[in-house]
Amino acid sequence: MSERINGAEALMRSFKEENVTTIFGYPGGFIIPVFDALYSYQKEFDCILTRHEQGAVHAAQGYARVTGQPGVVIVTSGPAATNVITGLADAMLDSTPLVVITGQSIVAQLGTDSFQETDVIGITQPVTKWSYQIRRAEDLPWAVARAFYIAREGRPGPVVLDLTKDAQTQLFDFEYEKCRFIRSYQPNPTPDQADLALAADLINLAKRPMAVVGQGVMLGHAEKELYEFLEKADIPAASTLLGLSIMANDYPLNMGMVGMHGNVAPNRKTGECDVLIAIGCRFSDRVTGDINTYAANANIIHFDIDPSELNKNVRVFLPVLGNVKQTLPAVTRLLKPARHTEWIASFKTYKEQEDKQVIARDLHPEGPAITMAETVKCISDKSGKQAVLVADVGQNEMVSARYFSAGPGRQFVASGGLGTMGFCLPAAVGAALGAPTSEIYAVCGDGGIQMTIQELGTIMQYQLPVKVVVLNNNFLGMVRQWQELFWDKRYSSTRMQNPDFVQLAASYHIAGRRVEKREELSEAVQQMIDHKGPYLLEVHVEEEGMVYPMIPAGQPISNIIMGPSEK
């Protein structure tokens, strides 16, 4: 039975049909009717007022990353719409499902450069799965249903609906039907049986197989299928940055992380394996290094749901198109039980080398200055098994990836493809709302946190128990590292004069503490963990600290730098 209501009310009811519970946003003139309708739904939706529209999108990303459900954002037109672009681009590269509603001027003024009018569709199309302008209220239910379907099905990603003020206020007969099919969109392609059989044959014949596990396994909810696949064929596996938290750290077949600052053993073994099985990853340049030398001795099998990723960056021997939830078990059924004992044991030599040359130096430094690594390791050791670490971008991110023991289950959140400084603090807001029973740690650098530091106000207003850790080295650390290694220590525009972060937190009524001495670190971390509610811990770390190992950009993976003597 249809009911005559306006578009703003219809949007609220559409959200209910899609099981939305949390909305991030910022009001403004051309979206007031929607926020007015939202006023009557305060019991149905948690509406989180961030301090900036970019913060709203990153918060929705954090929420989506820990829940697996689309994050929802509502902002107004003009500068609000343009402020969400960075978050949309980040979500697009990292396959994060979002539904973003932007306000727009009235239809009669479109194209006239009226106040706060922006070509939202033209701007957002390159960084979204779909963007659509709603000019009539009667089109709203159809568009919302389609938006959620596109955002979550297949390879997830962001969708934008640009909602004119006319569509918000017009009356129409409301009916809602969930979208279950779009003729022009095939989110779950049917696997080719011949490809599955060939993949199994290649793996069965392999003497030195290795798997690289990406976020696609998590997005496809195929963790169980991955374990069964690896164990039947006894395949050592490594994760990409966004693939962390799929396999348990102590899982016997987990060899660590690949990439520019990944672990030595899996990076080296990429060049030694005879079959490389890439599962739900996109062969980022940060993983491959020099493409011409990547996995030069291997036949590469690439499992992915997105046909555009197959043979895009790396030419592979066998692309396997399909959802890994389907393709992995189909191949597993065709595998012969195998044991690669000697091959797996050979990873140990490189691991011991890294333990001695890198990890021991990071965790037990000779100098008095605290290292980022020992700080993150202390947090990891003292935190609960369900703790979630949200990292910013830079040295803090790579150290967090290396030293935080994220268990299986969406416990490591970071900006991958776009590398967005400022992502961490608002994303931690969303993570805290999406995983309310987990400890949430926001590990930032002194540079990154100041890009979105106003979101301390959001944490304050909603008393979110986010533990903010500022690794303060008074530098833009990762850029400074590159300047030291490759630019003759010409530290151009990377040294920072910073505020008193603890006092700044106090101005937001957030408790905090500063640590400058190693002997205080353990007790300070425990104090942060024990504190009820939000907390900011500022740790002064070595100013010119480095993150090793490191593969210089564009160079072969074999050119791993282990420490200062190899610069």
XYZ file of C-alpha atoms in Angstrom:
567
model
C 0.000 0.000 0.000
C 1.578 3.278 -1.079
C 1.537 6.426 1.049
C 1.857 10.033 -0.128
C 4.963 11.617 1.455
C 7.742 13.992 0.439
C 11.155 12.967 -0.844
C 13.007 13.683 2.409
C 10.691 11.393 4.350
C 10.991 8.820 1.588
C 14.768 8.844 1.973
C 14.431 7.995 5.677
C 12.071 5.127 4.942
C 14.340 3.886 2.173
C 17.243 3.820 4.632
C 15.140 1.734 7.007
C 14.403 -0.721 4.205
C 18.174 -1.065 3.646
C 18.783 -1.673 7.364
C 20.784 1.516 7.869
C 21.460 2.271 11.533
C 24.225 4.911 11.428
C 24.520 8.066 9.339
C 27.447 10.495 9.185
C 26.885 13.995 7.966
C 26.902 17.761 8.037
C 23.819 19.905 7.300
C 23.472 22.903 5.006
C 20.952 24.942 3.089
C 20.199 22.566 0.219
C 19.852 19.477 2.410
C 17.805 20.954 5.283
C 14.603 19.091 4.286
C 16.443 15.764 4.692
C 17.891 16.733 8.070
C 14.435 17.926 9.118
C 13.048 14.503 8.256
C 15.964 12.902 10.099
C 14.903 14.769 13.255
C 11.894 12.466 13.512
C 14.059 9.331 13.167
C 16.463 9.868 16.053
C 15.461 6.541 17.587
C 15.969 4.647 14.334
C 19.305 6.191 13.250
C 22.442 7.329 15.020
C 23.205 10.552 13.182
C 26.807 11.555 13.789
C 27.682 15.214 13.205
C 31.328 15.326 12.157
C 33.324 18.535 12.064
C 34.068 18.423 8.323
C 32.529 16.658 5.353
C 35.800 14.851 4.605
C 35.650 13.570 8.172
C 32.136 12.284 7.553
C 33.244 10.201 4.563
C 36.308 8.799 6.329
C 34.142 7.966 9.344
C 31.723 6.128 7.058
C 34.721 4.285 5.594
C 35.865 3.201 9.042
C 32.351 2.029 9.819
C 32.123 0.085 6.555
C 35.544 -1.488 6.968
C 34.775 -3.003 10.380
C 31.147 -3.978 9.664
C 31.232 -4.946 5.989
C 28.088 -2.842 5.465
C 27.813 0.352 3.401
C 28.667 3.536 5.239
C 26.087 6.294 4.755
C 26.861 10.021 4.457
C 24.578 13.044 4.035
C 25.999 16.483 3.196
C 24.780 19.602 1.474
C 25.706 21.053 -1.918
C 28.638 23.042 -3.296
C 31.708 22.998 -1.029
C 30.232 20.194 1.047
C 29.957 18.027 -2.042
C 33.489 18.861 -3.152
C 34.801 18.157 0.355
C 33.765 14.503 0.069
C 35.834 13.855 -3.079
C 38.980 12.726 -1.241
C 37.011 10.165 0.756
C 35.231 8.918 -2.360
C 38.521 8.446 -4.197
C 39.957 6.652 -1.171
C 36.918 4.373 -0.950
C 37.015 3.643 -4.668
C 40.649 2.524 -4.590
C 40.152 0.482 -1.416
C 36.810 -1.085 -2.458
C 34.865 0.374 0.470
C 31.046 0.443 0.114
C 29.558 3.909 0.669
C 26.282 5.628 -0.159
C 26.796 9.394 -0.146
C 23.869 11.800 -0.436
C 24.689 15.347 -1.547
C 22.243 18.244 -1.615
C 21.698 20.244 -4.787
C 19.940 23.458 -5.800
C 16.464 23.494 -7.304
C 16.066 22.076 -10.808
C 15.168 25.454 -12.337
C 18.579 26.826 -11.307
C 20.729 23.948 -12.533
C 23.386 25.172 -14.932
C 23.041 28.818 -13.889
C 25.964 28.917 -11.425
C 23.495 29.565 -8.652
C 24.630 29.734 -5.027
C 26.525 26.578 -4.030
C 25.733 24.812 -7.285
C 28.419 22.343 -8.345
C 28.472 19.717 -11.094
C 28.527 16.873 -8.588
C 27.929 14.175 -11.181
C 30.752 15.364 -13.425
C 33.158 15.625 -10.502
C 32.313 12.324 -8.818
C 31.928 9.962 -11.781
C 35.684 9.207 -12.023
C 35.887 8.242 -8.318
C 32.651 6.293 -7.807
C 30.990 3.111 -9.025
C 27.881 5.130 -9.863
C 26.681 8.704 -9.434
C 23.187 9.904 -10.225
C 21.209 13.126 -9.861
C 17.649 12.807 -8.535
C 15.429 15.593 -9.850
C 12.006 14.124 -9.044
C 10.875 12.723 -5.718
C 9.205 9.762 -7.413
C 12.639 8.571 -8.668
C 14.139 8.515 -5.192
C 13.204 4.979 -3.998
C 14.443 3.449 -7.251
C 17.728 5.362 -7.068
C 18.372 4.555 -3.391
C 17.695 0.850 -3.898
C 20.013 0.814 -6.910
C 22.689 2.744 -4.983
C 22.859 0.221 -2.142
C 22.903 -2.690 -4.567
C 25.787 -1.232 -6.575
C 27.724 -0.166 -3.467
C 27.690 -3.593 -1.831
C 27.448 -6.157 -4.645
C 30.437 -7.420 -6.610
C 33.549 -5.433 -5.887
C 32.263 -2.907 -3.320
C 32.709 0.818 -3.738
C 31.223 4.288 -3.264
C 28.031 5.613 -4.849
C 26.788 9.215 -4.910
C 23.186 10.413 -5.154
C 22.885 14.137 -5.853
C 19.501 15.142 -4.455
C 17.911 18.353 -5.736
C 15.859 20.361 -3.282
C 12.783 19.767 -5.475
C 13.117 16.016 -5.002
C 13.369 16.501 -1.240
C 10.141 18.483 -0.950
C 7.840 17.101 -3.657
C 5.020 14.761 -2.625
C 4.541 11.370 -4.252
C 3.118 7.932 -3.571
C 5.939 6.079 -1.825
C 6.671 2.404 -2.418
C 10.017 0.706 -1.935
C 11.405 -2.380 -3.593
C 14.955 -3.552 -2.959
C 17.169 -3.875 -6.004
C 18.280 -7.425 -6.690
C 19.282 -7.222 -10.338
C 20.557 -4.681 -12.865
C 20.689 -5.910 -16.430
C 23.819 -3.947 -17.314
C 25.699 -4.889 -14.130
C 26.929 -8.397 -13.385
C 28.534 -8.231 -9.934
C 29.144 -11.961 -9.576
C 30.485 -13.340 -12.870
C 30.161 -17.069 -13.468
C 33.569 -18.783 -13.170
C 34.928 -20.603 -16.195
C 35.177 -24.295 -15.304
C 38.147 -24.793 -17.614
C 40.040 -22.012 -15.827
C 39.303 -23.599 -12.450
C 40.571 -26.971 -13.658
C 43.725 -25.440 -15.126
C 44.392 -23.536 -11.894
C 44.149 -26.781 -9.933
C 46.490 -28.526 -12.375
C 49.115 -25.779 -12.060
C 48.948 -25.846 -8.269
C 49.090 -29.642 -8.155
C 52.284 -29.575 -10.245
C 53.910 -26.769 -8.267
C 57.009 -27.449 -6.205
C 57.290 -23.952 -4.731
C 53.768 -22.437 -4.628
C 53.033 -19.182 -2.828
C 49.832 -17.195 -2.289
C 49.420 -13.424 -1.976
C 46.205 -12.682 -0.096
C 44.408 -9.371 -0.625
C 41.379 -7.646 0.830
C 39.152 -9.350 -1.749
C 39.105 -12.448 0.462
C 37.638 -10.386 3.299
C 35.206 -8.558 1.031
C 34.041 -11.901 -0.351
C 33.673 -13.371 3.160
C 35.909 -16.214 2.007
C 38.227 -16.533 5.016
C 37.148 -20.125 5.710
C 37.526 -21.052 2.041
C 41.026 -19.523 2.020
C 42.165 -21.618 4.969
C 40.841 -24.812 3.384
C 42.562 -23.973 0.094
C 45.943 -23.216 1.690
C 45.905 -26.196 4.004
C 44.960 -28.820 1.433
C 47.813 -27.823 -0.886
C 50.165 -26.721 1.937
C 50.745 -23.289 0.409
C 52.643 -20.552 2.291
C 50.815 -17.247 2.080
C 51.490 -13.559 2.617
C 49.131 -10.593 2.907
C 48.950 -7.239 1.214
C 48.530 -4.199 3.470
C 44.730 -4.322 3.219
C 44.804 -8.103 3.466
C 46.146 -7.935 7.012
C 43.691 -9.288 9.579
C 42.503 -12.085 7.286
C 44.933 -14.693 8.573
C 45.929 -14.966 12.230
C 49.476 -13.812 12.907
C 50.412 -17.184 14.371
C 48.814 -19.192 11.567
C 51.538 -21.624 10.425
C 51.132 -20.802 6.734
C 51.122 -17.028 7.292
C 54.536 -15.726 6.192
C 53.834 -12.046 6.833
C 53.227 -9.025 4.623
C 54.471 -8.291 1.117
C 55.216 -4.861 -0.257
C 57.564 -1.895 0.026
C 57.885 -2.228 3.810
C 56.748 -5.837 4.029
C 58.560 -8.808 5.470
C 61.775 -10.005 3.883
C 60.837 -13.692 3.519
C 57.640 -13.371 1.448
C 59.108 -10.551 -0.629
C 62.213 -12.581 -1.454
C 60.242 -15.766 -2.045
C 58.060 -13.987 -4.602
C 61.077 -14.215 -6.870
C 61.728 -17.877 -6.068
C 58.268 -19.452 -6.268
C 57.222 -21.395 -9.348
C 53.483 -20.699 -9.020
C 52.239 -17.427 -7.535
C 48.548 -17.392 -6.602
C 47.176 -13.858 -6.162
C 43.816 -13.925 -4.392
C 41.672 -10.792 -4.309
C 44.462 -8.274 -4.759
C 45.211 -5.729 -7.473
C 49.006 -5.934 -7.881
C 49.660 -2.434 -6.580
C 53.035 -0.960 -7.494
C 53.797 -0.934 -3.764
C 53.527 -4.748 -3.859
C 55.215 -5.510 -7.178
C 58.061 -3.021 -7.344
C 59.523 -3.260 -10.843
C 56.787 -5.060 -12.782
C 59.272 -6.385 -15.324
C 61.059 -8.434 -12.679
C 58.084 -9.325 -10.472
C 57.688 -13.082 -9.843
C 59.923 -13.715 -12.845
C 60.204 -17.466 -12.206
C 56.513 -18.102 -11.581
C 53.367 -18.890 -13.460
C 50.924 -16.390 -11.981
C 47.304 -17.287 -11.252
C 45.093 -14.307 -10.419
C 41.727 -14.783 -8.669
C 39.561 -11.655 -8.791
C 35.922 -10.617 -9.066
C 36.675 -7.493 -11.120
C 37.538 -8.223 -14.772
C 39.239 -4.832 -15.094
C 41.923 -5.945 -12.627
C 42.912 -9.038 -14.577
C 46.061 -8.381 -16.626
C 45.851 -4.689 -15.763
C 49.166 -4.237 -13.943
C 50.790 -7.653 -14.253
C 50.399 -10.004 -17.202
C 49.390 -13.308 -15.653
C 49.492 -16.884 -16.910
C 45.931 -17.628 -15.797
C 43.233 -15.102 -14.818
C 40.368 -16.662 -12.839
C 37.317 -14.410 -12.872
C 34.736 -14.770 -10.123
C 33.915 -14.302 -6.466
C 36.611 -16.036 -4.401
C 33.814 -17.364 -2.199
C 32.980 -19.574 -5.203
C 36.246 -19.973 -7.088
C 38.487 -20.947 -4.172
C 36.419 -23.939 -2.985
C 35.881 -25.019 -6.593
C 39.652 -25.216 -7.073
C 40.193 -26.745 -3.622
C 37.957 -29.688 -4.562
C 40.279 -30.419 -7.498
C 43.516 -30.176 -5.515
C 45.545 -33.152 -4.401
C 46.687 -33.076 -0.768
C 50.306 -31.950 -0.766
C 53.201 -31.179 1.560
C 55.830 -28.564 0.766
C 57.842 -28.951 3.956
C 61.255 -27.978 2.612
C 59.900 -25.037 0.631
C 58.063 -23.633 3.664
C 61.101 -24.211 5.885
C 63.206 -22.149 3.478
C 61.294 -19.002 4.497
C 62.879 -19.322 7.960
C 66.330 -18.136 6.879
C 64.999 -14.812 5.632
C 62.786 -14.441 8.718
C 65.777 -14.905 11.002
C 67.708 -12.351 8.955
C 64.912 -9.799 9.408
C 64.561 -10.593 13.106
C 68.269 -9.938 13.625
C 68.857 -6.965 11.332
C 65.554 -5.083 11.604
C 63.167 -6.196 14.322
C 65.766 -6.459 17.093
C 66.972 -2.951 16.240
C 63.408 -1.569 16.166
C 62.290 -3.130 19.446
C 65.569 -2.919 21.377
C 67.268 0.248 20.150
C 70.648 1.338 21.469
C 69.766 5.022 21.766
C 67.575 6.691 24.404
C 64.821 7.746 21.989
C 61.602 5.709 21.878
C 60.912 4.060 18.533
C 57.563 3.900 16.778
C 57.921 0.124 16.615
C 58.279 -0.413 20.357
C 55.280 1.860 20.967
C 53.013 -0.061 18.586
C 54.321 -3.402 19.867
C 53.552 -2.337 23.446
C 49.990 -1.436 22.470
C 49.594 -4.723 20.629
C 50.896 -6.776 23.557
C 48.622 -5.078 26.074
C 45.435 -4.851 24.005
C 42.611 -7.370 23.852
C 42.198 -9.986 21.166
C 39.392 -8.020 19.474
C 41.245 -4.684 19.354
C 41.040 -2.678 16.125
C 43.926 -0.484 15.029
C 43.159 2.350 12.615
C 46.342 3.731 11.087
C 47.043 7.004 9.375
C 49.419 7.257 6.415
C 53.192 7.373 6.543
C 55.778 5.787 8.803
C 53.142 5.248 11.508
C 51.064 3.188 9.076
C 53.907 0.916 8.002
C 55.077 0.415 11.595
C 51.499 -0.350 12.667
C 51.169 -2.906 9.879
C 54.423 -4.555 10.921
C 54.072 -4.597 14.712
C 50.369 -4.707 15.566
C 49.160 -8.296 15.817
C 45.783 -7.941 14.156
C 43.742 -11.081 14.630
C 41.460 -12.427 11.921
C 38.332 -10.287 11.670
C 38.643 -6.730 10.261
C 41.035 -5.540 12.965
C 43.406 -3.448 10.840
C 42.061 -0.400 9.010
C 44.191 1.884 6.861
C 44.079 3.984 3.718
C 45.768 1.871 1.049
C 45.557 2.978 -2.560
C 45.142 6.733 -2.106
C 47.396 7.034 0.960
C 45.226 9.720 2.564
C 46.865 11.567 5.445
C 44.154 12.532 7.920
C 42.213 9.310 7.292
C 42.886 7.857 10.727
C 41.072 10.035 13.252
C 37.656 10.195 11.514
C 37.927 6.546 10.391
C 38.442 5.613 14.045
C 35.174 7.433 14.818
C 33.371 5.171 12.375
C 35.193 2.077 13.614
C 34.166 2.837 17.196
C 30.516 3.019 16.147
C 30.744 -0.072 13.946
C 32.601 -2.201 16.500
C 31.337 -0.894 19.859
C 32.651 -3.870 21.868
C 36.221 -3.578 20.533
C 39.096 -1.435 21.727
C 39.773 1.185 19.047
C 43.275 2.590 18.625
C 43.909 5.504 16.256
C 47.649 5.544 15.544
C 48.623 8.821 13.887
C 51.696 10.795 13.033
C 52.011 14.407 14.119
C 51.438 15.466 10.513
C 48.455 13.308 9.663
C 46.449 14.039 12.783
C 46.570 17.776 12.135
C 44.827 17.333 8.793
C 41.585 16.238 10.471
C 42.260 17.061 14.114
C 38.909 18.835 14.386
C 37.295 15.384 14.619
C 38.396 15.349 18.260
C 35.202 17.383 18.584
C 33.167 14.473 17.220
C 34.864 12.089 19.656
C 34.113 14.534 22.475
C 30.466 15.072 21.570
C 29.611 11.369 21.369
C 32.125 10.253 24.038
C 33.526 7.606 21.742
C 36.148 5.454 23.520
C 38.817 6.030 20.875
C 42.402 5.789 22.106
C 44.386 8.265 19.995
C 48.134 7.652 19.822
C 50.241 10.434 18.310
C 53.715 9.256 17.295
C 55.383 12.656 17.347
C 58.752 13.000 15.631
C 58.339 16.644 14.591
C 58.647 15.609 10.954
C 56.581 14.459 8.032
C 58.351 11.183 8.655
C 57.920 9.175 5.483
C 58.775 12.059 3.170
C 61.776 12.828 5.385
C 62.871 9.175 5.086
C 62.833 9.444 1.288
C 64.700 12.746 1.488
C 67.376 11.100 3.653
C 67.767 8.050 1.424
C 67.406 9.532 -2.038
C 67.717 13.336 -1.775
C 70.942 13.932 0.175
C 69.134 14.740 3.429
C 67.708 17.920 1.935
C 64.772 18.123 4.369
C 62.636 20.512 2.392
C 59.319 21.397 4.090
C 59.207 18.290 6.273
C 60.218 19.552 9.748
C 57.130 20.512 11.778
C 56.571 22.793 14.733
C 53.688 21.169 16.577
C 51.154 22.196 19.201
C 50.898 20.628 22.624
C 48.676 17.701 21.630
C 47.815 16.811 25.231
C 46.630 20.348 25.992
C 44.766 20.406 22.712
C 42.968 17.183 23.680
C 42.211 18.680 27.088
C 40.480 21.598 25.368
C 38.121 18.969 23.942
C 37.705 17.477 27.444
C 39.690 14.410 26.394
C 42.166 13.012 28.895
C 45.745 12.568 27.789
C 49.386 12.105 28.631
C 52.785 12.748 27.056
C 55.617 10.208 27.127
C 59.229 11.101 26.423
C 61.150 8.393 28.308
C 61.208 4.674 27.505
C 60.789 3.651 31.137
C 57.404 5.424 31.204
C 56.008 3.874 28.021
C 54.576 0.599 29.311
C 52.794 2.189 32.249
C 51.457 5.022 30.089
C 50.037 2.612 27.505
C 48.345 0.640 30.275
C 46.904 3.855 31.709
C 45.471 4.706 28.293
C 43.934 1.248 27.924
C 42.419 1.317 31.421
C 40.911 4.779 30.991
C 37.165 4.780 30.395
C 36.328 6.918 27.418
C 38.475 8.731 24.854
C 42.163 9.318 25.512
C 45.141 10.846 23.714
C 48.646 9.508 24.258
C 51.431 11.594 22.729
C 54.671 9.649 22.395
C 57.817 11.545 21.475
C 59.706 9.161 19.205
C 63.106 9.423 17.539
C 63.076 12.325 15.128
C 64.975 10.688 12.286
C 63.717 7.150 12.721
C 63.463 4.909 9.666
C 61.125 2.131 8.595
C 62.967 -0.915 7.304
C 62.979 -3.156 5.333
C 62.335 -0.933 2.338
C 62.146 -1.597 -1.382
C 62.814 1.669 -3.248
C 59.902 2.654 -5.474
C 60.012 1.108 -8.935
C 62.971 -1.137 -8.163
C 63.016 -4.935 -8.151
C 61.860 -6.597 -4.953
C 65.334 -8.118 -4.619
C 66.724 -4.613 -3.918
C 65.577 -4.683 -0.303
C 67.278 -2.187 2.018
C 67.647 -3.714 5.485
C 69.168 -0.789 7.334
C 71.317 2.374 7.322
C 74.470 0.597 6.134
C 72.735 -0.368 2.876
C 71.574 3.110 1.825
